[in-house]
mmCIF file with all atom_site columns, C-alpha atoms in Angstrom:
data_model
loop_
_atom_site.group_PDB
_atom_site.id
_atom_site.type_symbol
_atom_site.label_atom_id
_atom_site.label_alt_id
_atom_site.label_comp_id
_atom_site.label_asym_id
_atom_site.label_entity_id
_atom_site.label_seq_id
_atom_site.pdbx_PDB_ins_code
_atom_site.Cartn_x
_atom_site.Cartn_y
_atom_site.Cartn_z
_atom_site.occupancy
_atom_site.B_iso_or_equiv
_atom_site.pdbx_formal_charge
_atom_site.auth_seq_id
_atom_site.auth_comp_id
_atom_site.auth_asym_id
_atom_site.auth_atom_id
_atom_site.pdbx_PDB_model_num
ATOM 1   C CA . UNK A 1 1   ? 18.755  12.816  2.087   1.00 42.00 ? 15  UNK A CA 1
ATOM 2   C CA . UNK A 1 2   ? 16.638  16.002  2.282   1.00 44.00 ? 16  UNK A CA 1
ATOM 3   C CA . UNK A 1 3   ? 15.744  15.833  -0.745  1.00 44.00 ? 17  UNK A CA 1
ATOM 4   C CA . UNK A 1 4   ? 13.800  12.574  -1.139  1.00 47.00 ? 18  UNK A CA 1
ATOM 5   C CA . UNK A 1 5   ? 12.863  13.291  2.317   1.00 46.00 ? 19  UNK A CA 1
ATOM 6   C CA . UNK A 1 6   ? 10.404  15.895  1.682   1.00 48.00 ? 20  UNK A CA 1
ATOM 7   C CA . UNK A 1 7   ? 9.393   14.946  -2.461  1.00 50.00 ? 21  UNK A CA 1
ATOM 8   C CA . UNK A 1 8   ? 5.849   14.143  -2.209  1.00 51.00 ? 22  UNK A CA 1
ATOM 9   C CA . UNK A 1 9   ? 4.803   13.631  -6.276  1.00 55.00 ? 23  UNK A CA 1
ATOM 10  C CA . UNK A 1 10  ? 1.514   12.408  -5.232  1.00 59.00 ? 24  UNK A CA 1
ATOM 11  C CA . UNK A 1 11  ? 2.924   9.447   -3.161  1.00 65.00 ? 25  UNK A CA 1
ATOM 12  C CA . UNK A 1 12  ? 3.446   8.881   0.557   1.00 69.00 ? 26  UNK A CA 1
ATOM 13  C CA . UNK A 1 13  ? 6.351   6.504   1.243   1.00 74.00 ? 27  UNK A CA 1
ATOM 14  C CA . UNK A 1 14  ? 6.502   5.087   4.798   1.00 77.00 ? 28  UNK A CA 1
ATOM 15  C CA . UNK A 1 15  ? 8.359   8.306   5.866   1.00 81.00 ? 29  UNK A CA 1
ATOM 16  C CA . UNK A 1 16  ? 5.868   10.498  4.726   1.00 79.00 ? 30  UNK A CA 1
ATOM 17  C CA . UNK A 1 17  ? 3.344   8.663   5.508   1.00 80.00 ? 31  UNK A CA 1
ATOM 18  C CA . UNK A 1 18  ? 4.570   8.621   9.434   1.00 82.00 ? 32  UNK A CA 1
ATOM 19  C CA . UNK A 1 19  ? 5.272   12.441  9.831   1.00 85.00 ? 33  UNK A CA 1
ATOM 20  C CA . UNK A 1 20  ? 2.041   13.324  8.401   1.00 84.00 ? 34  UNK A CA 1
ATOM 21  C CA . UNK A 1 21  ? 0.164   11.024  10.751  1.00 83.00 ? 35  UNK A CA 1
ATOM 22  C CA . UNK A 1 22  ? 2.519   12.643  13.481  1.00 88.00 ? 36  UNK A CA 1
ATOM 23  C CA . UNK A 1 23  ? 1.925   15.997  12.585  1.00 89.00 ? 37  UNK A CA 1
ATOM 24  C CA . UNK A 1 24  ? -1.893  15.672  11.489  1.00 88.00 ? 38  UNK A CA 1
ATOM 25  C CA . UNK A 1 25  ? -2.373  14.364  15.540  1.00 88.00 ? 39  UNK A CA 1
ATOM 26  C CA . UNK A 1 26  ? -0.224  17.031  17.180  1.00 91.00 ? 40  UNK A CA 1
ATOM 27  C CA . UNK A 1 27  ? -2.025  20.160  15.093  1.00 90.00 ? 41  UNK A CA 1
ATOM 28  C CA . UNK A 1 28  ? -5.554  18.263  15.927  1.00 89.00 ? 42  UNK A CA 1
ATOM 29  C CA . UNK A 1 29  ? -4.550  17.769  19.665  1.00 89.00 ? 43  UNK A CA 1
ATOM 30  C CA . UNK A 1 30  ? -3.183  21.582  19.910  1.00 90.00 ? 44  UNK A CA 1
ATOM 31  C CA . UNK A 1 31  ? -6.393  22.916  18.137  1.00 87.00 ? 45  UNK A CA 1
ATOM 32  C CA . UNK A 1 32  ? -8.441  20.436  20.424  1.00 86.00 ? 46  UNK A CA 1
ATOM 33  C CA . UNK A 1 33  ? -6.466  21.780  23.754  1.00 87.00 ? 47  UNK A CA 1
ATOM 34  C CA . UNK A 1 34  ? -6.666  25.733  22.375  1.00 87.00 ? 48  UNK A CA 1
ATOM 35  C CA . UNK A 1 35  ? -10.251 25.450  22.262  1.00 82.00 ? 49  UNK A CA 1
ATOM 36  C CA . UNK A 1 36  ? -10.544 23.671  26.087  1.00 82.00 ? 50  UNK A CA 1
ATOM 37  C CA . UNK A 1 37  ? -8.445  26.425  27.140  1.00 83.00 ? 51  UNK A CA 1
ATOM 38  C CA . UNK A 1 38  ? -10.195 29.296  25.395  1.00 81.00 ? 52  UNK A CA 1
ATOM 39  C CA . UNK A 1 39  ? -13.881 28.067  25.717  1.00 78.00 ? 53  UNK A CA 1
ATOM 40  C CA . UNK A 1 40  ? -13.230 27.359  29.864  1.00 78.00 ? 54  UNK A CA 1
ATOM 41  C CA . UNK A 1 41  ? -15.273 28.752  32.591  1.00 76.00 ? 55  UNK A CA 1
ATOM 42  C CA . UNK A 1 42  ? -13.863 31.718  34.562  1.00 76.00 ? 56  UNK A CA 1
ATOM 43  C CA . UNK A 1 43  ? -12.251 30.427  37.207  1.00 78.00 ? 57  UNK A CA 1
ATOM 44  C CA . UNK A 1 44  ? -14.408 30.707  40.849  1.00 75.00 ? 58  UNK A CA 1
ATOM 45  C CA . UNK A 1 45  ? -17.425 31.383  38.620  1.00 75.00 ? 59  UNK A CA 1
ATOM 46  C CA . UNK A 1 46  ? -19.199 27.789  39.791  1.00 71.00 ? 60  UNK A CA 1
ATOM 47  C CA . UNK A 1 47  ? -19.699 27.229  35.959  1.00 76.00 ? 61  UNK A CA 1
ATOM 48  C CA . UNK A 1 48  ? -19.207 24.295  33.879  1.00 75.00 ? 62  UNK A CA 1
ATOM 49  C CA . UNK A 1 49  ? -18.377 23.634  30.525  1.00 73.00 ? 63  UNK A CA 1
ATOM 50  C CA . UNK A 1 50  ? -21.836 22.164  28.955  1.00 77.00 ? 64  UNK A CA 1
ATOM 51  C CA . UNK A 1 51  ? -22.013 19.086  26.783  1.00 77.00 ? 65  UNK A CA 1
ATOM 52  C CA . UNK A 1 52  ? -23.143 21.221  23.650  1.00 80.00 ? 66  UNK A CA 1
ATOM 53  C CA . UNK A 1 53  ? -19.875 23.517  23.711  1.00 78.00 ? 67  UNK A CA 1
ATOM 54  C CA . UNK A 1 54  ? -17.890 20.088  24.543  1.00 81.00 ? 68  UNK A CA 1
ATOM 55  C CA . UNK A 1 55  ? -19.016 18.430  21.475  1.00 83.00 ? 69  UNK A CA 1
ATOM 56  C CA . UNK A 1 56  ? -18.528 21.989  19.407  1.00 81.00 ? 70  UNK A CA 1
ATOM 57  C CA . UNK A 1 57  ? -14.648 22.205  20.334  1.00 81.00 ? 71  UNK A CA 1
ATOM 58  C CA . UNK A 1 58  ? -14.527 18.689  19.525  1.00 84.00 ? 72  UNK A CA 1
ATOM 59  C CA . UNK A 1 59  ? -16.183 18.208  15.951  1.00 85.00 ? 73  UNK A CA 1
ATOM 60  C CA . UNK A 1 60  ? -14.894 21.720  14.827  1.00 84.00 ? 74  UNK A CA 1
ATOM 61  C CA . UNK A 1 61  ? -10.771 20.093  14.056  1.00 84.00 ? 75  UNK A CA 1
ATOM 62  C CA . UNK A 1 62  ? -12.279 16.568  13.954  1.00 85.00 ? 76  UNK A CA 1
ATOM 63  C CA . UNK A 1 63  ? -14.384 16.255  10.939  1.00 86.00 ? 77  UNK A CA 1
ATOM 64  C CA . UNK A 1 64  ? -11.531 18.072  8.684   1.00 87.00 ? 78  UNK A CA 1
ATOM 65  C CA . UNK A 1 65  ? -8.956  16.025  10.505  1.00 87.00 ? 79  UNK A CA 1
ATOM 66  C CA . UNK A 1 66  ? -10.977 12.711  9.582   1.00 87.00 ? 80  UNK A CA 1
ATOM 67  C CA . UNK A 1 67  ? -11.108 13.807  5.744   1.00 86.00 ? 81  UNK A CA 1
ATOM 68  C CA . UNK A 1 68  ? -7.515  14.549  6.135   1.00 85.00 ? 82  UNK A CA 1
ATOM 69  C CA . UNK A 1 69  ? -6.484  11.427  8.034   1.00 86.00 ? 83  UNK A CA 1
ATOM 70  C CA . UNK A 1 70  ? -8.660  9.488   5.184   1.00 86.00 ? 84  UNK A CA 1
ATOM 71  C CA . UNK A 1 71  ? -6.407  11.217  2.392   1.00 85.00 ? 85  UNK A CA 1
ATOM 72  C CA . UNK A 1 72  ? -3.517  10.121  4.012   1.00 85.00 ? 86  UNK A CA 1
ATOM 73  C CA . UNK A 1 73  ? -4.473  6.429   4.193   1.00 86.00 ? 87  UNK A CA 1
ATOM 74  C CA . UNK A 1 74  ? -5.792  6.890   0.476   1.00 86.00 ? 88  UNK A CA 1
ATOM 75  C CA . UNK A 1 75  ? -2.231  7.827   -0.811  1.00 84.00 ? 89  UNK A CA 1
ATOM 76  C CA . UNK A 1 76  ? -0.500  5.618   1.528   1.00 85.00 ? 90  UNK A CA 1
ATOM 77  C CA . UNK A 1 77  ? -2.546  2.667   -0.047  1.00 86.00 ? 91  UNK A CA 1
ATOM 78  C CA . UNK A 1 78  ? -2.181  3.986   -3.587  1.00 85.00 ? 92  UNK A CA 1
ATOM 79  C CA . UNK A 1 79  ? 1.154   4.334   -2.689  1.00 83.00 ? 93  UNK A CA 1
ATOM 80  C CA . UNK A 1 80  ? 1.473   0.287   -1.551  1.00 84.00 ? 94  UNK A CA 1
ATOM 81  C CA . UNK A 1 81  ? -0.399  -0.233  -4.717  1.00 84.00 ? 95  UNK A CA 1
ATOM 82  C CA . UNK A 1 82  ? -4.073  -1.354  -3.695  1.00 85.00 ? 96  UNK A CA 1
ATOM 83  C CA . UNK A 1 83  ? -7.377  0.018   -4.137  1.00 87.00 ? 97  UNK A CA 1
ATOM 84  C CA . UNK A 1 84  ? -7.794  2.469   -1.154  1.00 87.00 ? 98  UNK A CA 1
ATOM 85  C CA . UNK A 1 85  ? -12.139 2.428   -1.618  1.00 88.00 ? 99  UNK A CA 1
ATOM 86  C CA . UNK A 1 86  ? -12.006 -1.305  -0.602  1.00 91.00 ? 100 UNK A CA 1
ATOM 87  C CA . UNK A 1 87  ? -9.217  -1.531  1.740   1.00 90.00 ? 101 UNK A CA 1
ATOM 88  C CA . UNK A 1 88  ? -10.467 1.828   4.055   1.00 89.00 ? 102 UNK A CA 1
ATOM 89  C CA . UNK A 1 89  ? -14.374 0.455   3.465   1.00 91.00 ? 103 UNK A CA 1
ATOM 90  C CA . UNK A 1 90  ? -13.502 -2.958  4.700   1.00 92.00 ? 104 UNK A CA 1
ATOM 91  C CA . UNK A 1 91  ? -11.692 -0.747  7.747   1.00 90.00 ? 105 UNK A CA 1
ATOM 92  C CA . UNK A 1 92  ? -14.917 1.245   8.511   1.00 90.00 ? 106 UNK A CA 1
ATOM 93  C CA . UNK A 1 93  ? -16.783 -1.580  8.344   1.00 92.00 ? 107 UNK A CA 1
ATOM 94  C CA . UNK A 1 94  ? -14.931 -3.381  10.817  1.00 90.00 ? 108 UNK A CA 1
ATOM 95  C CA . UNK A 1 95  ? -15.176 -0.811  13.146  1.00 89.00 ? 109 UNK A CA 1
ATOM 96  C CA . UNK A 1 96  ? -18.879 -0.042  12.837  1.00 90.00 ? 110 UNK A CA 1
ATOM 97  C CA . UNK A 1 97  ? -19.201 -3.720  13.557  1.00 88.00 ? 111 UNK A CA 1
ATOM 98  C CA . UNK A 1 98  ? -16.992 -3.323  16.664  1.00 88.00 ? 112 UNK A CA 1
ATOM 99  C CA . UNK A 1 99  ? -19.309 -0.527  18.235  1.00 88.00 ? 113 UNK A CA 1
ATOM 100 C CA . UNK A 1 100 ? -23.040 -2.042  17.196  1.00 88.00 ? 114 UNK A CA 1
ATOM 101 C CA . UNK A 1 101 ? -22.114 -5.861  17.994  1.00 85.00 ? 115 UNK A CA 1
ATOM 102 C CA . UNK A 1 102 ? -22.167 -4.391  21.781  1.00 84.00 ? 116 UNK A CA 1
ATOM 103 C CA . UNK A 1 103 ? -25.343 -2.915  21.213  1.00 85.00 ? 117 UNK A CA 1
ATOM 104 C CA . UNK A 1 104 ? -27.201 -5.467  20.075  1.00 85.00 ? 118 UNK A CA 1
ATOM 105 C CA . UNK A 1 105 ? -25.680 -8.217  22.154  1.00 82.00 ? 119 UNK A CA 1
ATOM 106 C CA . UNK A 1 106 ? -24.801 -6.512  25.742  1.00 75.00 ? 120 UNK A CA 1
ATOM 107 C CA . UNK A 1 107 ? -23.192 -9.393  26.984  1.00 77.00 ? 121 UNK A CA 1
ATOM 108 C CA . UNK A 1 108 ? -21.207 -12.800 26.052  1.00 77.00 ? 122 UNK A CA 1
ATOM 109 C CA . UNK A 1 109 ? -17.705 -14.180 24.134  1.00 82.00 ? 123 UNK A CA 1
ATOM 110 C CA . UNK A 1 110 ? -19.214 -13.186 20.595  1.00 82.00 ? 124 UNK A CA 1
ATOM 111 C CA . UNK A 1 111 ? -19.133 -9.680  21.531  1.00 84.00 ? 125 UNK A CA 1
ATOM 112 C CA . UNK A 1 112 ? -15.382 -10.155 22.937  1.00 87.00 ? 126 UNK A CA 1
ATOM 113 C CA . UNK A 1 113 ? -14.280 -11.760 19.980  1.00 88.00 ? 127 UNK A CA 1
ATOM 114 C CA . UNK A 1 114 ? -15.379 -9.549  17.443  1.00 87.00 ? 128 UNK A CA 1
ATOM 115 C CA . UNK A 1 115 ? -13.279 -7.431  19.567  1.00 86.00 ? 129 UNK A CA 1
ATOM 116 C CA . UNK A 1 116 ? -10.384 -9.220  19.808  1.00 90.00 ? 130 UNK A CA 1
ATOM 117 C CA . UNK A 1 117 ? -10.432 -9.277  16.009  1.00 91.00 ? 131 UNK A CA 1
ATOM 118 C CA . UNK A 1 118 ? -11.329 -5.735  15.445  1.00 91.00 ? 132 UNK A CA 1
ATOM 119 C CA . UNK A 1 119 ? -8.215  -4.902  17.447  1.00 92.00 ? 133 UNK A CA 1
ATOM 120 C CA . UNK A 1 120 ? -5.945  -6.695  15.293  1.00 94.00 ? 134 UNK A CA 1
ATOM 121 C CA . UNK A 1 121 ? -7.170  -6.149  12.304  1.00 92.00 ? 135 UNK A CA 1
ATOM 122 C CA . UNK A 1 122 ? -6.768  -2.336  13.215  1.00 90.00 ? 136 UNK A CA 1
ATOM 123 C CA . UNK A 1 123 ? -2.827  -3.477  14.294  1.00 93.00 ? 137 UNK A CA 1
ATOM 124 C CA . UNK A 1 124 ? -2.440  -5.218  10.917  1.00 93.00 ? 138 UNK A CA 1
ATOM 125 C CA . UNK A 1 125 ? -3.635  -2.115  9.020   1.00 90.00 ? 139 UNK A CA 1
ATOM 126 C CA . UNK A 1 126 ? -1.542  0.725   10.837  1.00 89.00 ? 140 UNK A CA 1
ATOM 127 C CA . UNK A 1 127 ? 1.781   -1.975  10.595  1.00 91.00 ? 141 UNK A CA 1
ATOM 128 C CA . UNK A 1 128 ? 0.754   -2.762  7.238   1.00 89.00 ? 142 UNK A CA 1
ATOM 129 C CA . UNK A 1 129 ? 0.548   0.900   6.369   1.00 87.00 ? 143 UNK A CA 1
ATOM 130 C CA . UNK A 1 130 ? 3.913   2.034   8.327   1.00 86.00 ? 144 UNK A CA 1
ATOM 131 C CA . UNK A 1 131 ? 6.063   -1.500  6.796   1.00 87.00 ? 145 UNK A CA 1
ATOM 132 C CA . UNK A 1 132 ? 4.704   -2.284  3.330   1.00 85.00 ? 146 UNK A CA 1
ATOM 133 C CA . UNK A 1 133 ? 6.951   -1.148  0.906   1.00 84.00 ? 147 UNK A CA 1
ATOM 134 C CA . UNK A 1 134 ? 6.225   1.322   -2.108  1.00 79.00 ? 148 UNK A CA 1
ATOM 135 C CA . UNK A 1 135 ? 5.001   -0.001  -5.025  1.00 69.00 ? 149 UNK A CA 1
ATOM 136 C CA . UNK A 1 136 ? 6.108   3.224   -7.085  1.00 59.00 ? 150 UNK A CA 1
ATOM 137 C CA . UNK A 1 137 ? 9.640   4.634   -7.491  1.00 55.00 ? 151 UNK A CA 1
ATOM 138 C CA . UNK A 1 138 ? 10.817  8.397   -6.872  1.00 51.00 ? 152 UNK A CA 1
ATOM 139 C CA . UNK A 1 139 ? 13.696  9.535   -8.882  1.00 52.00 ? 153 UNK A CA 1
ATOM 140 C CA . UNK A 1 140 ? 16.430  10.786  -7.199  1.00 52.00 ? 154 UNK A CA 1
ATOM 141 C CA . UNK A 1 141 ? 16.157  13.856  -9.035  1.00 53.00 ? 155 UNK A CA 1
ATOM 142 C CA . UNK A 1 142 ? 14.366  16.555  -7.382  1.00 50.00 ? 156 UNK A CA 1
ATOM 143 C CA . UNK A 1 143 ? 13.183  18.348  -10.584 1.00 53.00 ? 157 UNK A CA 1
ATOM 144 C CA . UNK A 1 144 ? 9.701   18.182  -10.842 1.00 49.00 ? 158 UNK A CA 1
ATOM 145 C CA . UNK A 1 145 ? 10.011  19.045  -14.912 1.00 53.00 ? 159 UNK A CA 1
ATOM 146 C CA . UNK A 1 146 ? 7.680   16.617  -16.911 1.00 57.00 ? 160 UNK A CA 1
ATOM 147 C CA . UNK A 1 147 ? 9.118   13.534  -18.120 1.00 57.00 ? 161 UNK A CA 1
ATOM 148 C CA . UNK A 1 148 ? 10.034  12.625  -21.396 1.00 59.00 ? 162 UNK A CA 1
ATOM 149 C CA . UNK A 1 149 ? 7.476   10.647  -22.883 1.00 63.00 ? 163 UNK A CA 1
ATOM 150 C CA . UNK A 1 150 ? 8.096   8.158   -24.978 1.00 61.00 ? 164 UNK A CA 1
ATOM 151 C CA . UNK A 1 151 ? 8.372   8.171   -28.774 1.00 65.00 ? 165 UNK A CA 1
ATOM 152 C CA . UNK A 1 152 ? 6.020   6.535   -30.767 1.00 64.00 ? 166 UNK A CA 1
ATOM 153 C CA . UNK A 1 153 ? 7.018   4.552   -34.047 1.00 62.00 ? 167 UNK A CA 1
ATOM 154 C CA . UNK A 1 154 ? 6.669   6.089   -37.522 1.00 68.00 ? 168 UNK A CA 1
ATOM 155 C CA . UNK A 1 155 ? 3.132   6.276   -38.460 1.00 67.00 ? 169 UNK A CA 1
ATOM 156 C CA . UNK A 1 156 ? 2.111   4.576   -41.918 1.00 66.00 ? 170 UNK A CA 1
ATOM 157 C CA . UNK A 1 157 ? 0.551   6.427   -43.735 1.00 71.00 ? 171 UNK A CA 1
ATOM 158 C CA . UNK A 1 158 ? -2.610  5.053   -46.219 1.00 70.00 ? 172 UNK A CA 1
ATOM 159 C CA . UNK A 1 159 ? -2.138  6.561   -49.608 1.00 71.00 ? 173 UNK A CA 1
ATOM 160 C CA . UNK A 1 160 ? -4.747  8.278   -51.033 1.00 72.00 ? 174 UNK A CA 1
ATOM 161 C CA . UNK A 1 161 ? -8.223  6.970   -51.600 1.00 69.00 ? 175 UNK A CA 1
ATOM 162 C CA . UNK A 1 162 ? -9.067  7.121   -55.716 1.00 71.00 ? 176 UNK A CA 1
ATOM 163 C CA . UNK A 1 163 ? -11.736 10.216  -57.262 1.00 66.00 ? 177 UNK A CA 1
ATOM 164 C CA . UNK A 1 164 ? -14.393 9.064   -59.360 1.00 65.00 ? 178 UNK A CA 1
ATOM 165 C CA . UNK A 1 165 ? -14.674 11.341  -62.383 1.00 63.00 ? 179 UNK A CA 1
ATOM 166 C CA . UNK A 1 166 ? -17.497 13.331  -62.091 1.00 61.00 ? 180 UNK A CA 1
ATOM 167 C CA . UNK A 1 167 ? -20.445 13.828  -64.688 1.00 62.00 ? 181 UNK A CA 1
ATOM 168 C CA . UNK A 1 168 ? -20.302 17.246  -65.045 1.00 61.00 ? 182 UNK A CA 1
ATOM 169 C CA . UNK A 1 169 ? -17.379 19.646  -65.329 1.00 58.00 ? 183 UNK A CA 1
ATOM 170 C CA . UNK A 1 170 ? -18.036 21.834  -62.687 1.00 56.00 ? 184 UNK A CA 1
ATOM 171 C CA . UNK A 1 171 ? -17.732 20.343  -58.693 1.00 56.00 ? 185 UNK A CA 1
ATOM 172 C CA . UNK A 1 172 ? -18.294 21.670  -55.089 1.00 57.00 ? 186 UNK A CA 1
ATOM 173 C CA . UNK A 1 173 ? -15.914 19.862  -52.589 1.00 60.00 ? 187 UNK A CA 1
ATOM 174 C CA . UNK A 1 174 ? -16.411 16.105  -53.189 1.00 59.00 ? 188 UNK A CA 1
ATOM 175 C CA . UNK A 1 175 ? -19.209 16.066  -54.771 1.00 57.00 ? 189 UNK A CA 1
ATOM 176 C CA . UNK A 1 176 ? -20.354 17.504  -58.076 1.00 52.00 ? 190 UNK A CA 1
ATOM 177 C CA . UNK A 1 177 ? -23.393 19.858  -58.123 1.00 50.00 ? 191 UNK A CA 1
#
């Protein structure tokens, strides 16, 4: 069980793809909470924490965690067996439409449907990406030793093409000097 617990090859099954979603949020959210704690005012000093050094301990983890989280979904899609540059485009673009729709139109149903739809459509991807089975098979075995590949038939060979005699005795590779 161990075993093909923890064999990656390349591929994230749903099990792997759920623990390193799990861990990737609780390393993110203890980096995120170190950095609160060790960036906080003195306490009785009056101070508070400024906007700048707010947004610092937040983009420091977040950007690599984003590239991370983005690998993840790559190999979880490869894994499914569809093209990840589509599928997570079509995602971003969903949610970039989700926060500018708002801006441009403050108020009215247009703006809460294109909510309503960019919430399930983010519920269909993460089920989608948790339930979808593999498309690609792990052998049981946990050797990671190449695999055979296999043999190719006999190859014909053409027999020889025919020499011309030559005009002259004396020759220099193919052709005669």
């Amino acid at each position: 069980m161990l075993d093909t617990l923890f064999m990656f090859r390349g591929r994230l099954r749903r099990l792997h793809y759920l623990a390193a979603c799990c861990v990737l949020s609780l390393v993110v959210g203890c980096i995120i909470a170190g950095g609160f704690w060790i960036m906080r005012p003195p306490p009785g000093s009056g101070q508070v924490m400024r906007a700048g050094t707010t947004l610092l301990i937040l983009a420091i983890p977040m950007l690599p965690s984003f590239w991370i989280g983005f690998s993840i979904q790559a190999a979880r899609i490869r894994d499914i067996g569809w093209n990840p540059a589509i599928l997570i485009a079509a995602s971003l673009a969903i949610q970039a439409a989700a926060y500018l729709v708002p801006l441009l139109m403050p108020e009215g149903t247009t703006v809460e449907i294109i909510a309503k739809v960019a919430k399930a459509a983010n519920i269909a991807y993460g089920l989608g990406l948790l339930f979808l089975p593999s498309n690609f098979h792990v052998p049981d075995s946990p050797s990671f030793d190449e695999q055979p590949t296999p043999t190719r038939p006999e190859r014909v060979e053409a027999s020889p093409a025919r020499r011309l005699p030559s005009r002259s005795g004396a020759t220099f590779g193919r052709r005669g000097l």
